[in-house]
mmCIF file of C-alpha atoms in Angstrom:
data_model
loop_
_atom_site.group_PDB
_atom_site.id
_atom_site.type_symbol
_atom_site.label_atom_id
_atom_site.label_comp_id
_atom_site.label_asym_id
_atom_site.label_seq_id
_atom_site.Cartn_x
_atom_site.Cartn_y
_atom_site.Cartn_z
ATOM 1 C CA ASP A 1361 91.584 78.187 100.450
ATOM 2 C CA GLY A 1362 88.291 80.004 100.785
ATOM 3 C CA GLY A 1363 88.361 83.721 101.286
ATOM 4 C CA ILE A 1364 87.915 87.212 99.971
ATOM 5 C CA THR A 1365 90.365 88.799 97.580
ATOM 6 C CA GLN A 1366 90.651 92.468 96.735
ATOM 7 C CA SER A 1367 92.693 93.989 93.985
ATOM 8 C CA PRO A 1368 94.729 95.959 93.517
ATOM 9 C CA LYS A 1369 96.359 96.390 96.924
ATOM 10 C CA TYR A 1370 97.379 99.954 96.033
ATOM 11 C CA LEU A 1371 95.696 102.207 93.493
ATOM 12 C CA PHE A 1372 96.541 105.709 92.371
ATOM 13 C CA ARG A 1373 94.002 107.914 90.648
ATOM 14 C CA LYS A 1374 94.296 111.218 88.921
ATOM 15 C CA GLU A 1375 91.715 113.905 89.448
ATOM 16 C CA GLY A 1376 88.644 113.335 87.259
ATOM 17 C CA GLN A 1377 89.243 109.627 86.698
ATOM 18 C CA ASN A 1378 86.905 106.780 87.526
ATOM 19 C CA VAL A 1379 88.527 103.704 89.044
ATOM 20 C CA THR A 1380 87.142 100.258 89.836
ATOM 21 C CA LEU A 1381 88.117 98.194 92.863
ATOM 22 C CA SER A 1382 87.709 94.455 92.614
ATOM 23 C CA CYS A 1383 86.238 92.188 95.300
ATOM 24 C CA GLU A 1384 85.876 88.442 94.793
ATOM 25 C CA GLN A 1385 84.843 85.749 97.272
ATOM 26 C CA ASN A 1386 84.763 81.964 96.989
ATOM 27 C CA LEU A 1387 82.958 81.406 100.289
ATOM 28 C CA ASN A 1388 79.561 81.032 98.597
ATOM 29 C CA HIS A 1389 78.333 83.938 100.709
ATOM 30 C CA ASP A 1390 75.128 85.675 99.727
ATOM 31 C CA ALA A 1391 75.731 89.171 101.087
ATOM 32 C CA MET A 1392 78.647 91.474 100.296
ATOM 33 C CA TYR A 1393 79.585 94.881 101.631
ATOM 34 C CA TRP A 1394 81.904 97.788 100.807
ATOM 35 C CA TYR A 1395 83.348 100.003 103.533
ATOM 36 C CA ARG A 1396 85.586 103.015 103.577
ATOM 37 C CA GLN A 1397 88.097 103.518 106.408
ATOM 38 C CA ASP A 1398 89.748 106.849 107.165
ATOM 39 C CA PRO A 1399 92.307 107.521 109.918
ATOM 40 C CA GLY A 1400 90.618 108.011 113.278
ATOM 41 C CA GLN A 1401 87.206 107.013 111.951
ATOM 42 C CA GLY A 1402 85.242 103.818 112.094
ATOM 43 C CA LEU A 1403 84.371 101.800 109.042
ATOM 44 C CA ARG A 1404 81.638 103.529 107.048
ATOM 45 C CA LEU A 1405 79.299 101.574 104.814
ATOM 46 C CA ILE A 1406 79.241 102.557 101.138
ATOM 47 C CA TYR A 1407 77.039 99.907 99.498
ATOM 48 C CA TYR A 1408 75.839 96.409 100.268
ATOM 49 C CA SER A 1409 74.197 93.600 98.360
ATOM 50 C CA GLN A 1410 72.206 90.747 99.828
ATOM 51 C CA ILE A 1411 71.558 88.861 96.591
ATOM 52 C CA VAL A 1412 72.689 88.893 92.975
ATOM 53 C CA ASN A 1413 71.372 91.781 90.870
ATOM 54 C CA ASP A 1414 70.295 93.738 93.938
ATOM 55 C CA PHE A 1415 72.139 96.265 96.103
ATOM 56 C CA GLN A 1416 71.394 99.082 98.545
ATOM 57 C CA LYS A 1417 73.066 102.357 99.392
ATOM 58 C CA GLY A 1418 74.896 102.610 102.657
ATOM 59 C CA ASP A 1419 75.644 105.732 104.660
ATOM 60 C CA ILE A 1420 78.107 107.330 102.231
ATOM 61 C CA ALA A 1421 77.106 106.142 98.737
ATOM 62 C CA GLU A 1422 77.493 109.480 96.942
ATOM 63 C CA GLY A 1423 80.232 109.349 94.320
ATOM 64 C CA TYR A 1424 80.344 105.539 94.258
ATOM 65 C CA SER A 1425 78.630 102.845 92.187
ATOM 66 C CA VAL A 1426 78.482 99.059 92.367
ATOM 67 C CA SER A 1427 77.196 96.047 90.469
ATOM 68 C CA ARG A 1428 76.382 92.488 91.531
ATOM 69 C CA GLU A 1429 76.100 90.402 88.375
ATOM 70 C CA LYS A 1430 77.639 87.306 89.955
ATOM 71 C CA LYS A 1431 77.360 85.924 93.467
ATOM 72 C CA GLU A 1432 81.115 85.893 93.949
ATOM 73 C CA SER A 1433 81.888 89.373 92.651
ATOM 74 C CA PHE A 1434 81.001 92.863 93.918
ATOM 75 C CA PRO A 1435 83.119 95.556 92.217
ATOM 76 C CA LEU A 1436 83.127 99.143 93.452
ATOM 77 C CA THR A 1437 83.620 102.100 91.119
ATOM 78 C CA VAL A 1438 84.885 105.332 92.596
ATOM 79 C CA THR A 1439 83.682 108.057 90.266
ATOM 80 C CA SER A 1440 84.999 111.545 89.674
ATOM 81 C CA ALA A 1441 82.009 112.799 91.652
ATOM 82 C CA GLN A 1442 83.618 111.504 94.865
ATOM 83 C CA LYS A 1443 85.436 114.599 96.073
ATOM 84 C CA ASN A 1444 87.707 113.011 98.648
ATOM 85 C CA PRO A 1445 88.333 109.411 97.598
ATOM 86 C CA THR A 1446 91.714 108.878 99.234
ATOM 87 C CA ALA A 1447 91.061 106.133 101.807
ATOM 88 C CA PHE A 1448 91.399 102.450 102.630
ATOM 89 C CA TYR A 1449 88.577 100.417 101.081
ATOM 90 C CA LEU A 1450 87.417 97.137 102.567
ATOM 91 C CA CYS A 1451 85.135 94.499 101.129
ATOM 92 C CA ALA A 1452 83.308 92.020 103.349
ATOM 93 C CA SER A 1453 80.860 89.157 103.020
ATOM 94 C CA ILE A 1454 78.543 87.060 105.190
ATOM 95 C CA PRO A 1455 76.717 83.779 104.542
ATOM 96 C CA SER A 1456 73.301 85.420 104.409
ATOM 97 C CA GLY A 1457 71.796 88.875 104.672
ATOM 98 C CA ARG A 1458 71.202 88.466 108.385
ATOM 99 C CA GLY A 1459 73.063 90.957 110.526
ATOM 100 C CA ASP A 1460 73.923 88.441 113.209
ATOM 101 C CA ASN A 1461 76.533 86.701 111.089
ATOM 102 C CA GLU A 1462 80.118 87.833 111.486
ATOM 103 C CA GLN A 1463 81.471 89.598 108.430
ATOM 104 C CA PHE A 1464 84.600 88.237 106.753
ATOM 105 C CA PHE A 1465 86.868 90.960 105.386
ATOM 106 C CA GLY A 1466 89.243 91.127 102.467
ATOM 107 C CA PRO A 1467 92.779 92.566 102.725
ATOM 108 C CA GLY A 1468 91.745 96.011 101.496
ATOM 109 C CA THR A 1469 92.693 98.415 98.716
ATOM 110 C CA ARG A 1470 94.412 101.697 99.503
ATOM 111 C CA LEU A 1471 93.328 104.368 97.018
ATOM 112 C CA THR A 1472 95.314 107.565 96.675
ATOM 113 C CA VAL A 1473 94.332 110.542 94.543
ATOM 114 C CA LEU A 1474 97.305 112.281 92.975
ATOM 115 C CA GLU B 726 70.689 107.916 116.918
ATOM 116 C CA ASP B 727 72.389 104.520 117.065
ATOM 117 C CA GLN B 728 75.958 104.904 118.219
ATOM 118 C CA VAL B 729 79.018 102.863 119.183
ATOM 119 C CA THR B 730 81.826 104.428 121.224
ATOM 120 C CA GLN B 731 85.163 102.809 122.006
ATOM 121 C CA SER B 732 87.605 103.845 124.702
ATOM 122 C CA PRO B 733 90.373 104.549 125.124
ATOM 123 C CA GLU B 734 91.446 105.658 121.640
ATOM 124 C CA ALA B 735 94.955 104.367 122.326
ATOM 125 C CA LEU B 736 96.471 102.177 125.011
ATOM 126 C CA ARG B 737 100.107 101.439 125.752
ATOM 127 C CA LEU B 738 100.851 98.423 127.925
ATOM 128 C CA GLN B 739 103.949 96.726 129.186
ATOM 129 C CA GLU B 740 104.169 93.056 128.294
ATOM 130 C CA GLY B 741 102.250 91.126 130.975
ATOM 131 C CA GLU B 742 100.230 94.155 132.107
ATOM 132 C CA SER B 743 96.543 93.174 131.886
ATOM 133 C CA SER B 744 93.888 95.708 130.920
ATOM 134 C CA SER B 745 90.456 96.150 129.343
ATOM 135 C CA LEU B 746 89.066 97.891 126.277
ATOM 136 C CA ASN B 747 85.570 99.313 126.363
ATOM 137 C CA CYS B 748 82.812 99.423 123.750
ATOM 138 C CA SER B 749 79.654 101.244 124.807
ATOM 139 C CA TYR B 750 76.585 101.344 122.625
ATOM 140 C CA THR B 751 73.259 103.144 122.439
ATOM 141 C CA VAL B 752 71.087 101.374 119.918
ATOM 142 C CA SER B 753 67.410 100.734 119.390
ATOM 143 C CA GLY B 754 67.641 96.944 119.325
ATOM 144 C CA LEU B 755 70.839 94.931 119.590
ATOM 145 C CA ARG B 756 71.067 91.780 117.522
ATOM 146 C CA GLY B 757 74.745 91.081 118.112
ATOM 147 C CA LEU B 758 78.047 92.667 119.100
ATOM 148 C CA PHE B 759 81.262 91.840 117.273
ATOM 149 C CA TRP B 760 84.923 92.278 118.114
ATOM 150 C CA TYR B 761 87.574 92.425 115.408
ATOM 151 C CA ARG B 762 91.346 92.786 115.398
ATOM 152 C CA GLN B 763 92.949 94.877 112.656
ATOM 153 C CA ASP B 764 96.663 95.006 111.899
ATOM 154 C CA PRO B 765 98.052 98.045 110.019
ATOM 155 C CA GLY B 766 97.238 97.965 106.322
ATOM 156 C CA LYS B 767 95.126 94.815 106.589
ATOM 157 C CA GLY B 768 91.466 93.886 106.788
ATOM 158 C CA PRO B 769 89.794 93.251 110.154
ATOM 159 C CA GLU B 770 90.000 89.732 111.542
ATOM 160 C CA PHE B 771 86.973 88.380 113.379
ATOM 161 C CA LEU B 772 87.421 87.594 117.083
ATOM 162 C CA PHE B 773 84.059 87.207 118.870
ATOM 163 C CA THR B 774 80.309 87.584 118.592
ATOM 164 C CA LEU B 775 78.175 88.222 121.690
ATOM 165 C CA TYR B 776 74.395 88.145 121.617
ATOM 166 C CA SER B 777 73.007 88.618 125.116
ATOM 167 C CA ALA B 778 73.890 90.349 128.364
ATOM 168 C CA GLY B 779 75.999 88.158 130.599
ATOM 169 C CA GLU B 780 77.571 86.258 127.723
ATOM 170 C CA GLU B 781 81.345 85.749 127.751
ATOM 171 C CA LYS B 782 83.744 84.324 125.185
ATOM 172 C CA GLU B 783 87.461 83.600 125.405
ATOM 173 C CA LYS B 784 90.281 83.074 122.974
ATOM 174 C CA GLU B 785 93.841 82.737 124.233
ATOM 175 C CA ARG B 786 94.627 85.933 126.182
ATOM 176 C CA LEU B 787 91.379 87.648 125.181
ATOM 177 C CA LYS B 788 88.000 87.539 126.881
ATOM 178 C CA ALA B 789 84.946 89.459 125.713
ATOM 179 C CA THR B 790 81.966 90.232 127.929
ATOM 180 C CA LEU B 791 78.625 91.911 127.284
ATOM 181 C CA THR B 792 76.172 93.927 129.374
ATOM 182 C CA LYS B 793 73.047 95.798 128.288
ATOM 183 C CA LYS B 794 75.055 98.945 127.670
ATOM 184 C CA GLU B 795 78.620 97.942 126.907
ATOM 185 C CA SER B 796 81.142 95.267 126.112
ATOM 186 C CA PHE B 797 84.640 94.787 127.424
ATOM 187 C CA LEU B 798 87.582 93.110 125.787
ATOM 188 C CA HIS B 799 89.874 91.946 128.561
ATOM 189 C CA ILE B 800 93.493 91.254 127.674
ATOM 190 C CA THR B 801 95.359 89.104 130.183
ATOM 191 C CA ALA B 802 99.162 89.181 130.265
ATOM 192 C CA PRO B 803 99.453 90.697 126.779
ATOM 193 C CA LYS B 804 102.374 90.053 124.474
ATOM 194 C CA PRO B 805 103.850 92.371 121.820
ATOM 195 C CA GLU B 806 102.072 90.337 119.116
ATOM 196 C CA ASP B 807 98.752 91.469 120.587
ATOM 197 C CA SER B 808 99.522 94.981 119.337
ATOM 198 C CA ALA B 809 96.790 95.970 116.880
ATOM 199 C CA THR B 810 93.660 98.070 116.574
ATOM 200 C CA TYR B 811 90.609 96.414 118.124
ATOM 201 C CA LEU B 812 87.270 97.256 116.546
ATOM 202 C CA CYS B 813 83.821 96.831 118.007
ATOM 203 C CA ALA B 814 80.645 96.683 115.887
ATOM 204 C CA VAL B 815 76.956 96.101 116.520
ATOM 205 C CA SER B 816 74.182 94.730 114.355
ATOM 206 C CA LEU B 817 70.629 95.876 114.910
ATOM 207 C CA ASP B 818 67.269 94.131 114.808
ATOM 208 C CA ASN B 819 65.854 96.186 111.946
ATOM 209 C CA THR B 820 68.807 96.256 109.569
ATOM 210 C CA ASP B 821 71.468 94.096 107.957
ATOM 211 C CA LYS B 822 74.163 96.698 108.483
ATOM 212 C CA LEU B 823 76.893 96.894 111.105
ATOM 213 C CA ILE B 824 77.734 100.055 113.035
ATOM 214 C CA PHE B 825 81.430 100.264 113.871
ATOM 215 C CA GLY B 826 83.227 102.122 116.618
ATOM 216 C CA THR B 827 86.420 104.023 115.848
ATOM 217 C CA GLY B 828 88.635 101.402 117.474
ATOM 218 C CA THR B 829 91.257 101.204 120.215
ATOM 219 C CA ARG B 830 94.877 101.152 119.107
ATOM 220 C CA LEU B 831 96.773 98.837 121.461
ATOM 221 C CA GLN B 832 100.557 98.815 121.732
ATOM 222 C CA VAL B 833 102.286 96.247 123.924
ATOM 223 C CA PHE B 834 105.956 96.836 124.682
ATOM 224 C CA PRO B 835 108.441 94.128 125.742
#
């Protein structure tokens, strides 16, 4: 089955640690996105990538980093510089970089800082 | 500033009681408007895309409509399994990003 997978489903981080969230898709989509979702707030864009080896900052990129070495993979690293990382993180992809394609979402990773 | 506002924040309905969810937007150039359904602890599931004023799309008990300023998601004779958060998002002419509203949390009671 084609789709987007995210791992792990739950992640716990200690203060000062970097953690990496995995996002893989086998839909052959060009563009991939990372969002953060907090209670009572809409999805906020962290980073997005329209092609391999290229990515752009979203609205809340501070404290996060990404890479896009392969078309199917777009991992997100939450660094110690992110002061309030506890949230639900969602990865999405679309066939091309055009904004009129619906985004397909993964199941999400819930990150909790201990 | 481009903005998407959804109302109400929460809606409680009796099974069979039809209603509508609203998504109003103020954006510089609308490319498309999207509706998603999100169950607790899961990723959003795509429902509809609307591109131009007057367009309507239906899927089972759901019908989405679009005007130049807002979109409605009409729910006809809802069932408890329709309980979820419904998200609205817009894409703009000059960007590849989506702007999301904060969602409407729908609860349907038997």
